[in-house]
Amino acid sequence: MVLSECDVGRLPEVVDALRRMACDRSPGQLHPGDLGWQWRFGAEATATAVRTWSRDEQIVAVGMLDSPRLLRLAVVPQEQADEELANQLLMDIMRPERGVLPPGDVSVEVRCGGPLRELLCDAGGVLDEPWTPLRRDLAEPVDHPKVPIEAIGPERAWVRAAVQRAAFDNSTFTEERWHAMAAGAPYAEARCLVAYDDQGTAVAGVTVWSAGPGRPGLLEPMGVHRDHRGRGHGMAVTTAAAAALRDMGSSSAIVCTPSSNLGAVATYRSAGFQQLPAVHDLRLRANRARQG
């Protein structure tokens, strides 16, 4: 079992591996769209955030540092029950000298099946804030919303960026970062959509990421302009996102939001998404090396 850091040249390989890992049995684990959204900071920053675990030169697990102290994981479905892999992941997560997570308090997102989560709990992991996953099956056609929806291309990137900043108070998304994101390998199977109101104002935006036909697609992120909330725009653009993913062959549309964001949960449910049981990241204490 080989733990590796990543360089820009290996990113397409990692994206392909994440696409193979995406399945409806593990809808909440790290998705190629998560890597695609990270790509807004550039290919070099994205590669720096990635760790891979390989067996016989085949990637069996991928980790991405969503922040310096939060590791998000995906594991090949057929390998999720493998105890050797789970123990290797445990050792590498628990020991800062392995170069996966730094010393001090850290968090791990583990939404794959198998023994890893239990091993981390046994090693001192405690539940962090709850997140709510939601899923919409795409076997049946999706009714398109009765509002104008624009698929954003390079010449209109500034519109998508402006909606994002108006939807999230601390957003740093810019036109330049849209172009960096769109240059990444995951964006080859992605779309940005913007919804407009009757006055032609851009009121909501979403980016959707396909993992390939027959696999779950991801909404990341979706937001409604702060001056236009409570008018159904979030439901409209979310429904458009589900329709776009179905057009791309996705088996389902998935999204995950903090459980405390009741408005977002209600919006996704109004767009036909089924609310799934809450999931928790695991927080590991500063002395985890001694515990592991």
PDB file of C-alpha atoms in Angstrom:
ATOM      1  CA  MET A   1       0.000   0.000   0.000  1.00  0.00           C
ATOM      2  CA  VAL A   2       1.623   3.247  -1.148  1.00  0.00           C
ATOM      3  CA  LEU A   3       0.719   6.699   0.187  1.00  0.00           C
ATOM      4  CA  SER A   4       1.604   9.492  -2.243  1.00  0.00           C
ATOM      5  CA  GLU A   5       1.337  13.219  -2.495  1.00  0.00           C
ATOM      6  CA  CYS A   6       0.159  14.537  -5.855  1.00  0.00           C
ATOM      7  CA  ASP A   7       1.551  16.757  -8.565  1.00  0.00           C
ATOM      8  CA  VAL A   8      -0.251  18.536 -11.389  1.00  0.00           C
ATOM      9  CA  GLY A   9       0.637  15.812 -13.883  1.00  0.00           C
ATOM     10  CA  ARG A  10      -1.197  13.165 -11.826  1.00  0.00           C
ATOM     11  CA  LEU A  11      -4.428  15.136 -11.397  1.00  0.00           C
ATOM     12  CA  PRO A  12      -6.201  13.613 -14.446  1.00  0.00           C
ATOM     13  CA  GLU A  13      -5.441  10.148 -13.037  1.00  0.00           C
ATOM     14  CA  VAL A  14      -6.914  11.171  -9.683  1.00  0.00           C
ATOM     15  CA  VAL A  15     -10.035  12.586 -11.347  1.00  0.00           C
ATOM     16  CA  ASP A  16     -10.537   9.334 -13.261  1.00  0.00           C
ATOM     17  CA  ALA A  17     -10.136   7.365 -10.035  1.00  0.00           C
ATOM     18  CA  LEU A  18     -12.738   9.509  -8.266  1.00  0.00           C
ATOM     19  CA  ARG A  19     -15.160   8.969 -11.136  1.00  0.00           C
ATOM     20  CA  ARG A  20     -14.777   5.217 -10.716  1.00  0.00           C
ATOM     21  CA  MET A  21     -15.351   5.558  -6.970  1.00  0.00           C
ATOM     22  CA  ALA A  22     -18.611   7.493  -7.388  1.00  0.00           C
ATOM     23  CA  CYS A  23     -21.583   5.208  -6.841  1.00  0.00           C
ATOM     24  CA  ASP A  24     -25.070   5.415  -5.395  1.00  0.00           C
ATOM     25  CA  ARG A  25     -24.084   3.057  -2.554  1.00  0.00           C
ATOM     26  CA  SER A  26     -21.679   5.697  -1.153  1.00  0.00           C
ATOM     27  CA  PRO A  27     -23.296   8.960  -2.271  1.00  0.00           C
ATOM     28  CA  GLY A  28     -21.663  11.211   0.301  1.00  0.00           C
ATOM     29  CA  GLN A  29     -17.970  10.467  -0.166  1.00  0.00           C
ATOM     30  CA  LEU A  30     -15.487  12.739  -1.956  1.00  0.00           C
ATOM     31  CA  HIS A  31     -16.690  13.326  -5.529  1.00  0.00           C
ATOM     32  CA  PRO A  32     -14.770  14.471  -8.626  1.00  0.00           C
ATOM     33  CA  GLY A  33     -16.875  17.629  -8.423  1.00  0.00           C
ATOM     34  CA  ASP A  34     -15.378  18.419  -5.021  1.00  0.00           C
ATOM     35  CA  LEU A  35     -11.960  18.342  -6.659  1.00  0.00           C
ATOM     36  CA  GLY A  36     -13.357  20.426  -9.508  1.00  0.00           C
ATOM     37  CA  TRP A  37     -14.595  23.137  -7.159  1.00  0.00           C
ATOM     38  CA  GLN A  38     -11.215  23.146  -5.390  1.00  0.00           C
ATOM     39  CA  TRP A  39      -9.631  23.761  -8.823  1.00  0.00           C
ATOM     40  CA  ARG A  40     -10.789  27.398  -8.711  1.00  0.00           C
ATOM     41  CA  PHE A  41      -7.585  28.037  -6.746  1.00  0.00           C
ATOM     42  CA  GLY A  42      -5.512  26.617  -9.600  1.00  0.00           C
ATOM     43  CA  ALA A  43      -4.058  23.255 -10.557  1.00  0.00           C
ATOM     44  CA  GLU A  44      -1.004  23.587  -8.310  1.00  0.00           C
ATOM     45  CA  ALA A  45      -3.069  24.319  -5.195  1.00  0.00           C
ATOM     46  CA  THR A  46      -5.411  21.467  -6.046  1.00  0.00           C
ATOM     47  CA  ALA A  47      -2.563  18.980  -6.437  1.00  0.00           C
ATOM     48  CA  THR A  48      -1.043  20.118  -3.131  1.00  0.00           C
ATOM     49  CA  ALA A  49      -4.326  19.279  -1.372  1.00  0.00           C
ATOM     50  CA  VAL A  50      -4.506  15.692  -2.701  1.00  0.00           C
ATOM     51  CA  ARG A  51      -3.233  12.435  -1.207  1.00  0.00           C
ATOM     52  CA  THR A  52      -3.625   9.016  -2.809  1.00  0.00           C
ATOM     53  CA  TRP A  53      -3.339   5.436  -1.602  1.00  0.00           C
ATOM     54  CA  SER A  54      -2.445   2.839  -4.228  1.00  0.00           C
ATOM     55  CA  ARG A  55      -2.142  -0.928  -4.389  1.00  0.00           C
ATOM     56  CA  ASP A  56      -0.383  -2.529  -7.357  1.00  0.00           C
ATOM     57  CA  GLU A  57      -0.147   0.941  -8.932  1.00  0.00           C
ATOM     58  CA  GLN A  58      -3.949   1.348  -8.857  1.00  0.00           C
ATOM     59  CA  ILE A  59      -5.473   4.161  -6.780  1.00  0.00           C
ATOM     60  CA  VAL A  60      -7.801   2.675  -4.157  1.00  0.00           C
ATOM     61  CA  ALA A  61      -8.398   5.777  -1.993  1.00  0.00           C
ATOM     62  CA  VAL A  62      -8.175   9.539  -2.456  1.00  0.00           C
ATOM     63  CA  GLY A  63      -8.018  12.237   0.201  1.00  0.00           C
ATOM     64  CA  MET A  64      -8.420  15.978  -0.316  1.00  0.00           C
ATOM     65  CA  LEU A  65      -7.580  18.652   2.219  1.00  0.00           C
ATOM     66  CA  ASP A  66     -10.639  20.897   1.992  1.00  0.00           C
ATOM     67  CA  SER A  67      -8.817  23.083   4.491  1.00  0.00           C
ATOM     68  CA  PRO A  68      -5.431  22.545   6.142  1.00  0.00           C
ATOM     69  CA  ARG A  69      -7.140  20.585   8.950  1.00  0.00           C
ATOM     70  CA  LEU A  70     -10.043  18.827   7.186  1.00  0.00           C
ATOM     71  CA  LEU A  71      -9.423  15.690   5.141  1.00  0.00           C
ATOM     72  CA  ARG A  72     -12.217  14.380   2.915  1.00  0.00           C
ATOM     73  CA  LEU A  73     -11.986  10.787   1.688  1.00  0.00           C
ATOM     74  CA  ALA A  74     -13.196   8.493  -1.067  1.00  0.00           C
ATOM     75  CA  VAL A  75     -12.503   4.763  -1.300  1.00  0.00           C
ATOM     76  CA  VAL A  76     -13.109   2.356  -4.184  1.00  0.00           C
ATOM     77  CA  PRO A  77     -16.424   0.617  -3.318  1.00  0.00           C
ATOM     78  CA  GLN A  78     -14.948  -2.878  -3.682  1.00  0.00           C
ATOM     79  CA  GLU A  79     -12.151  -1.955  -1.230  1.00  0.00           C
ATOM     80  CA  GLN A  80     -14.233  -0.313   1.500  1.00  0.00           C
ATOM     81  CA  ALA A  81     -14.379  -3.471   3.613  1.00  0.00           C
ATOM     82  CA  ASP A  82     -10.655  -4.175   3.230  1.00  0.00           C
ATOM     83  CA  GLU A  83      -9.087  -4.173   6.687  1.00  0.00           C
ATOM     84  CA  GLU A  84      -5.543  -3.711   5.402  1.00  0.00           C
ATOM     85  CA  LEU A  85      -6.539  -0.512   3.614  1.00  0.00           C
ATOM     86  CA  ALA A  86      -8.562   0.735   6.589  1.00  0.00           C
ATOM     87  CA  ASN A  87      -5.634   0.200   8.963  1.00  0.00           C
ATOM     88  CA  GLN A  88      -3.234   1.900   6.560  1.00  0.00           C
ATOM     89  CA  LEU A  89      -5.556   4.918   6.270  1.00  0.00           C
ATOM     90  CA  LEU A  90      -5.880   5.003  10.057  1.00  0.00           C
ATOM     91  CA  MET A  91      -2.118   5.020  10.582  1.00  0.00           C
ATOM     92  CA  ASP A  92      -1.523   7.708   7.981  1.00  0.00           C
ATOM     93  CA  ILE A  93      -4.301   9.937   9.365  1.00  0.00           C
ATOM     94  CA  MET A  94      -3.263   9.525  12.981  1.00  0.00           C
ATOM     95  CA  ARG A  95       0.459  10.188  12.499  1.00  0.00           C
ATOM     96  CA  PRO A  96       1.335  13.753  11.416  1.00  0.00           C
ATOM     97  CA  GLU A  97       4.779  12.675  10.225  1.00  0.00           C
ATOM     98  CA  ARG A  98       3.055  10.744   7.416  1.00  0.00           C
ATOM     99  CA  GLY A  99       2.208  14.078   5.791  1.00  0.00           C
ATOM    100  CA  VAL A 100      -1.557  13.643   5.485  1.00  0.00           C
ATOM    101  CA  LEU A 101      -2.748  15.931   8.287  1.00  0.00           C
ATOM    102  CA  PRO A 102      -0.740  18.382  10.420  1.00  0.00           C
ATOM    103  CA  PRO A 103      -0.217  18.198  14.189  1.00  0.00           C
ATOM    104  CA  GLY A 104      -3.014  19.539  16.385  1.00  0.00           C
ATOM    105  CA  ASP A 105      -6.769  19.141  16.230  1.00  0.00           C
ATOM    106  CA  VAL A 106      -8.003  17.965  12.817  1.00  0.00           C
ATOM    107  CA  SER A 107     -11.193  16.594  11.245  1.00  0.00           C
ATOM    108  CA  VAL A 108     -11.866  13.742   8.828  1.00  0.00           C
ATOM    109  CA  GLU A 109     -14.880  13.271   6.574  1.00  0.00           C
ATOM    110  CA  VAL A 110     -15.476   9.509   6.280  1.00  0.00           C
ATOM    111  CA  ARG A 111     -18.682   8.636   4.430  1.00  0.00           C
ATOM    112  CA  CYS A 112     -17.626   5.395   2.797  1.00  0.00           C
ATOM    113  CA  GLY A 113     -18.610   2.051   4.213  1.00  0.00           C
ATOM    114  CA  GLY A 114     -16.286  -0.408   5.941  1.00  0.00           C
ATOM    115  CA  PRO A 115     -14.310  -0.403   9.178  1.00  0.00           C
ATOM    116  CA  LEU A 116     -12.390   2.897   8.854  1.00  0.00           C
ATOM    117  CA  ARG A 117     -14.909   5.068  10.646  1.00  0.00           C
ATOM    118  CA  GLU A 118     -15.138   2.650  13.588  1.00  0.00           C
ATOM    119  CA  LEU A 119     -11.338   2.473  13.781  1.00  0.00           C
ATOM    120  CA  LEU A 120     -11.115   6.268  13.933  1.00  0.00           C
ATOM    121  CA  CYS A 121     -13.739   6.376  16.686  1.00  0.00           C
ATOM    122  CA  ASP A 122     -11.844   3.725  18.645  1.00  0.00           C
ATOM    123  CA  ALA A 123      -8.726   5.892  18.263  1.00  0.00           C
ATOM    124  CA  GLY A 124     -10.432   8.874  19.910  1.00  0.00           C
ATOM    125  CA  GLY A 125     -12.444  10.446  17.098  1.00  0.00           C
ATOM    126  CA  VAL A 126     -15.501  12.381  18.294  1.00  0.00           C
ATOM    127  CA  LEU A 127     -18.508  13.575  16.324  1.00  0.00           C
ATOM    128  CA  ASP A 128     -18.264  17.032  14.800  1.00  0.00           C
ATOM    129  CA  GLU A 129     -21.179  19.135  13.473  1.00  0.00           C
ATOM    130  CA  PRO A 130     -23.904  17.247  11.570  1.00  0.00           C
ATOM    131  CA  TRP A 131     -24.362  17.496   7.806  1.00  0.00           C
ATOM    132  CA  THR A 132     -27.486  16.557   5.886  1.00  0.00           C
ATOM    133  CA  PRO A 133     -27.063  14.653   2.598  1.00  0.00           C
ATOM    134  CA  LEU A 134     -29.898  14.815   0.090  1.00  0.00           C
ATOM    135  CA  ARG A 135     -30.440  12.788  -3.064  1.00  0.00           C
ATOM    136  CA  ARG A 136     -32.755  12.903  -6.054  1.00  0.00           C
ATOM    137  CA  ASP A 137     -33.124   9.821  -8.218  1.00  0.00           C
ATOM    138  CA  LEU A 138     -32.903  10.683 -11.910  1.00  0.00           C
ATOM    139  CA  ALA A 139     -34.497   7.576 -13.411  1.00  0.00           C
ATOM    140  CA  GLU A 140     -37.568   9.636 -14.323  1.00  0.00           C
ATOM    141  CA  PRO A 141     -37.599  12.888 -16.330  1.00  0.00           C
ATOM    142  CA  VAL A 142     -37.232  16.148 -14.430  1.00  0.00           C
ATOM    143  CA  ASP A 143     -39.670  18.971 -15.152  1.00  0.00           C
ATOM    144  CA  HIS A 144     -37.699  22.031 -16.192  1.00  0.00           C
ATOM    145  CA  PRO A 145     -38.406  25.124 -14.066  1.00  0.00           C
ATOM    146  CA  LYS A 146     -40.587  27.845 -15.548  1.00  0.00           C
ATOM    147  CA  VAL A 147     -37.941  30.549 -15.146  1.00  0.00           C
ATOM    148  CA  PRO A 148     -35.111  31.571 -17.494  1.00  0.00           C
ATOM    149  CA  ILE A 149     -32.013  29.402 -16.933  1.00  0.00           C
ATOM    150  CA  GLU A 150     -28.684  30.204 -18.590  1.00  0.00           C
ATOM    151  CA  ALA A 151     -25.821  27.765 -19.067  1.00  0.00           C
ATOM    152  CA  ILE A 152     -22.771  29.920 -18.410  1.00  0.00           C
ATOM    153  CA  GLY A 153     -19.841  29.914 -20.824  1.00  0.00           C
ATOM    154  CA  PRO A 154     -16.474  31.687 -20.607  1.00  0.00           C
ATOM    155  CA  GLU A 155     -17.772  35.004 -21.900  1.00  0.00           C
ATOM    156  CA  ARG A 156     -20.404  35.142 -19.130  1.00  0.00           C
ATOM    157  CA  ALA A 157     -18.273  33.861 -16.272  1.00  0.00           C
ATOM    158  CA  TRP A 158     -18.564  37.212 -14.511  1.00  0.00           C
ATOM    159  CA  VAL A 159     -22.321  36.619 -14.066  1.00  0.00           C
ATOM    160  CA  ARG A 160     -21.800  33.272 -12.301  1.00  0.00           C
ATOM    161  CA  ALA A 161     -19.077  34.785 -10.125  1.00  0.00           C
ATOM    162  CA  ALA A 162     -21.226  37.775  -9.148  1.00  0.00           C
ATOM    163  CA  VAL A 163     -24.147  35.549  -8.126  1.00  0.00           C
ATOM    164  CA  GLN A 164     -21.806  33.390  -6.035  1.00  0.00           C
ATOM    165  CA  ARG A 165     -20.440  36.393  -4.145  1.00  0.00           C
ATOM    166  CA  ALA A 166     -23.959  37.723  -3.584  1.00  0.00           C
ATOM    167  CA  ALA A 167     -25.079  34.353  -2.200  1.00  0.00           C
ATOM    168  CA  PHE A 168     -22.198  33.715   0.228  1.00  0.00           C
ATOM    169  CA  ASP A 169     -20.954  36.506   2.468  1.00  0.00           C
ATOM    170  CA  ASN A 170     -17.355  35.311   2.601  1.00  0.00           C
ATOM    171  CA  SER A 171     -17.054  34.165  -1.005  1.00  0.00           C
ATOM    172  CA  THR A 172     -13.838  34.991  -2.868  1.00  0.00           C
ATOM    173  CA  PHE A 173     -15.107  33.607  -6.189  1.00  0.00           C
ATOM    174  CA  THR A 174     -14.155  35.788  -9.152  1.00  0.00           C
ATOM    175  CA  GLU A 175     -14.259  35.594 -12.937  1.00  0.00           C
ATOM    176  CA  GLU A 176     -10.577  34.619 -12.881  1.00  0.00           C
ATOM    177  CA  ARG A 177     -11.307  31.773 -10.483  1.00  0.00           C
ATOM    178  CA  TRP A 178     -14.158  30.587 -12.694  1.00  0.00           C
ATOM    179  CA  HIS A 179     -11.719  30.309 -15.592  1.00  0.00           C
ATOM    180  CA  ALA A 180      -9.239  28.417 -13.394  1.00  0.00           C
ATOM    181  CA  MET A 181     -12.014  26.015 -12.362  1.00  0.00           C
ATOM    182  CA  ALA A 182     -13.211  25.571 -15.946  1.00  0.00           C
ATOM    183  CA  ALA A 183      -9.669  24.698 -17.062  1.00  0.00           C
ATOM    184  CA  GLY A 184      -9.609  21.694 -14.715  1.00  0.00           C
ATOM    185  CA  ALA A 185     -10.207  18.111 -15.814  1.00  0.00           C
ATOM    186  CA  PRO A 186     -13.459  17.672 -13.812  1.00  0.00           C
ATOM    187  CA  TYR A 187     -15.116  20.586 -15.603  1.00  0.00           C
ATOM    188  CA  ALA A 188     -15.179  18.585 -18.838  1.00  0.00           C
ATOM    189  CA  GLU A 189     -18.295  16.985 -17.314  1.00  0.00           C
ATOM    190  CA  ALA A 190     -19.736  19.999 -15.524  1.00  0.00           C
ATOM    191  CA  ARG A 191     -22.051  22.947 -16.115  1.00  0.00           C
ATOM    192  CA  CYS A 192     -22.688  26.296 -14.451  1.00  0.00           C
ATOM    193  CA  LEU A 193     -26.312  27.454 -14.452  1.00  0.00           C
ATOM    194  CA  VAL A 194     -27.806  30.827 -13.502  1.00  0.00           C
ATOM    195  CA  ALA A 195     -31.510  31.530 -12.895  1.00  0.00           C
ATOM    196  CA  TYR A 196     -33.129  34.884 -13.694  1.00  0.00           C
ATOM    197  CA  ASP A 197     -36.255  36.578 -12.395  1.00  0.00           C
ATOM    198  CA  ASP A 198     -38.935  38.312 -14.462  1.00  0.00           C
ATOM    199  CA  GLN A 199     -36.863  41.493 -14.613  1.00  0.00           C
ATOM    200  CA  GLY A 200     -33.865  39.688 -16.065  1.00  0.00           C
ATOM    201  CA  THR A 201     -31.842  39.855 -12.828  1.00  0.00           C
ATOM    202  CA  ALA A 202     -29.489  36.974 -12.059  1.00  0.00           C
ATOM    203  CA  VAL A 203     -30.885  35.641  -8.784  1.00  0.00           C
ATOM    204  CA  ALA A 204     -29.373  32.165  -8.215  1.00  0.00           C
ATOM    205  CA  GLY A 205     -26.525  30.001  -9.440  1.00  0.00           C
ATOM    206  CA  VAL A 206     -25.314  26.420  -9.263  1.00  0.00           C
ATOM    207  CA  THR A 207     -22.482  24.289 -10.591  1.00  0.00           C
ATOM    208  CA  VAL A 208     -23.199  20.638 -11.349  1.00  0.00           C
ATOM    209  CA  TRP A 209     -20.596  17.923 -11.780  1.00  0.00           C
ATOM    210  CA  SER A 210     -21.128  14.617 -13.559  1.00  0.00           C
ATOM    211  CA  ALA A 211     -19.029  11.592 -12.643  1.00  0.00           C
ATOM    212  CA  GLY A 212     -20.040   9.876 -15.869  1.00  0.00           C
ATOM    213  CA  PRO A 213     -23.125   8.006 -17.085  1.00  0.00           C
ATOM    214  CA  GLY A 214     -24.804   5.820 -14.497  1.00  0.00           C
ATOM    215  CA  ARG A 215     -23.054   7.501 -11.583  1.00  0.00           C
ATOM    216  CA  PRO A 216     -24.248  10.160  -9.111  1.00  0.00           C
ATOM    217  CA  GLY A 217     -23.747  13.806 -10.038  1.00  0.00           C
ATOM    218  CA  LEU A 218     -23.001  16.548  -7.520  1.00  0.00           C
ATOM    219  CA  LEU A 219     -24.346  20.052  -6.896  1.00  0.00           C
ATOM    220  CA  GLU A 220     -21.423  22.133  -5.570  1.00  0.00           C
ATOM    221  CA  PRO A 221     -22.158  24.918  -4.879  1.00  0.00           C
ATOM    222  CA  MET A 222     -25.708  26.310  -5.093  1.00  0.00           C
ATOM    223  CA  GLY A 223     -26.609  29.750  -3.814  1.00  0.00           C
ATOM    224  CA  VAL A 224     -29.348  32.394  -4.011  1.00  0.00           C
ATOM    225  CA  HIS A 225     -28.634  36.124  -4.168  1.00  0.00           C
ATOM    226  CA  ARG A 226     -29.100  37.567  -0.678  1.00  0.00           C
ATOM    227  CA  ASP A 227     -31.532  40.212  -2.001  1.00  0.00           C
ATOM    228  CA  HIS A 228     -33.790  37.686  -3.737  1.00  0.00           C
ATOM    229  CA  ARG A 229     -34.380  34.912  -1.213  1.00  0.00           C
ATOM    230  CA  GLY A 230     -37.707  33.430  -0.225  1.00  0.00           C
ATOM    231  CA  ARG A 231     -39.164  33.598  -3.741  1.00  0.00           C
ATOM    232  CA  GLY A 232     -38.551  30.070  -5.006  1.00  0.00           C
ATOM    233  CA  HIS A 233     -35.373  30.849  -6.945  1.00  0.00           C
ATOM    234  CA  GLY A 234     -33.368  28.229  -5.061  1.00  0.00           C
ATOM    235  CA  MET A 235     -35.898  25.525  -5.887  1.00  0.00           C
ATOM    236  CA  ALA A 236     -35.905  26.613  -9.536  1.00  0.00           C
ATOM    237  CA  VAL A 237     -32.146  26.515 -10.034  1.00  0.00           C
ATOM    238  CA  THR A 238     -31.851  23.245  -8.057  1.00  0.00           C
ATOM    239  CA  THR A 239     -34.487  21.641 -10.274  1.00  0.00           C
ATOM    240  CA  ALA A 240     -32.589  22.894 -13.327  1.00  0.00           C
ATOM    241  CA  ALA A 241     -29.427  21.345 -11.868  1.00  0.00           C
ATOM    242  CA  ALA A 242     -31.120  17.953 -11.516  1.00  0.00           C
ATOM    243  CA  ALA A 243     -32.410  18.192 -15.102  1.00  0.00           C
ATOM    244  CA  ALA A 244     -28.923  19.038 -16.381  1.00  0.00           C
ATOM    245  CA  LEU A 245     -27.372  16.072 -14.581  1.00  0.00           C
ATOM    246  CA  ARG A 246     -30.011  13.749 -15.996  1.00  0.00           C
ATOM    247  CA  ASP A 247     -29.238  15.082 -19.467  1.00  0.00           C
ATOM    248  CA  MET A 248     -25.586  14.179 -18.817  1.00  0.00           C
ATOM    249  CA  GLY A 249     -26.554  10.623 -17.877  1.00  0.00           C
ATOM    250  CA  SER A 250     -26.205  10.834 -14.086  1.00  0.00           C
ATOM    251  CA  SER A 251     -28.076   8.205 -12.071  1.00  0.00           C
ATOM    252  CA  SER A 252     -28.881  10.639  -9.270  1.00  0.00           C
ATOM    253  CA  ALA A 253     -28.206  14.154  -8.053  1.00  0.00           C
ATOM    254  CA  ILE A 254     -26.586  14.547  -4.644  1.00  0.00           C
ATOM    255  CA  VAL A 255     -25.806  17.448  -2.350  1.00  0.00           C
ATOM    256  CA  CYS A 256     -24.766  17.838   1.284  1.00  0.00           C
ATOM    257  CA  THR A 257     -25.373  20.894   3.467  1.00  0.00           C
ATOM    258  CA  PRO A 258     -24.852  21.722   7.156  1.00  0.00           C
ATOM    259  CA  SER A 259     -27.855  20.445   9.094  1.00  0.00           C
ATOM    260  CA  SER A 260     -28.077  23.831  10.809  1.00  0.00           C
ATOM    261  CA  ASN A 261     -28.889  25.434   7.419  1.00  0.00           C
ATOM    262  CA  LEU A 262     -32.588  24.651   7.584  1.00  0.00           C
ATOM    263  CA  GLY A 263     -33.380  26.921   4.648  1.00  0.00           C
ATOM    264  CA  ALA A 264     -31.034  25.006   2.343  1.00  0.00           C
ATOM    265  CA  VAL A 265     -32.460  21.647   3.449  1.00  0.00           C
ATOM    266  CA  ALA A 266     -35.984  22.919   2.765  1.00  0.00           C
ATOM    267  CA  THR A 267     -34.947  24.228  -0.669  1.00  0.00           C
ATOM    268  CA  TYR A 268     -33.482  20.908  -1.768  1.00  0.00           C
ATOM    269  CA  ARG A 269     -36.507  19.007  -0.501  1.00  0.00           C
ATOM    270  CA  SER A 270     -38.823  21.356  -2.398  1.00  0.00           C
ATOM    271  CA  ALA A 271     -36.847  20.471  -5.555  1.00  0.00           C
ATOM    272  CA  GLY A 272     -37.598  16.774  -5.119  1.00  0.00           C
ATOM    273  CA  PHE A 273     -34.526  15.698  -3.148  1.00  0.00           C
ATOM    274  CA  GLN A 274     -34.895  13.045  -0.475  1.00  0.00           C
ATOM    275  CA  GLN A 275     -33.364  13.919   2.881  1.00  0.00           C
ATOM    276  CA  LEU A 276     -31.014  11.183   4.107  1.00  0.00           C
ATOM    277  CA  PRO A 277     -29.831  10.566   7.692  1.00  0.00           C
ATOM    278  CA  ALA A 278     -27.400  13.147   9.029  1.00  0.00           C
ATOM    279  CA  VAL A 279     -23.675  12.410   8.877  1.00  0.00           C
ATOM    280  CA  HIS A 280     -20.856  13.745  11.036  1.00  0.00           C
ATOM    281  CA  ASP A 281     -17.211  14.474  10.402  1.00  0.00           C
ATOM    282  CA  LEU A 282     -14.875  13.056  13.034  1.00  0.00           C
ATOM    283  CA  ARG A 283     -12.714  15.408  15.073  1.00  0.00           C
ATOM    284  CA  LEU A 284      -9.347  14.099  16.248  1.00  0.00           C
ATOM    285  CA  ARG A 285      -7.493  15.673  19.163  1.00  0.00           C
ATOM    286  CA  ALA A 286      -3.984  17.125  19.170  1.00  0.00           C
ATOM    287  CA  ASN A 287      -2.558  14.017  20.886  1.00  0.00           C
ATOM    288  CA  ARG A 288      -3.937  11.632  18.263  1.00  0.00           C
ATOM    289  CA  ALA A 289      -0.493  10.187  17.400  1.00  0.00           C
ATOM    290  CA  ARG A 290      -0.300   8.621  20.876  1.00  0.00           C
ATOM    291  CA  GLN A 291      -3.898   7.355  20.616  1.00  0.00           C
ATOM    292  CA  GLY A 292      -3.375   5.828  17.152  1.00  0.00           C
TER     293      GLY A 292
END
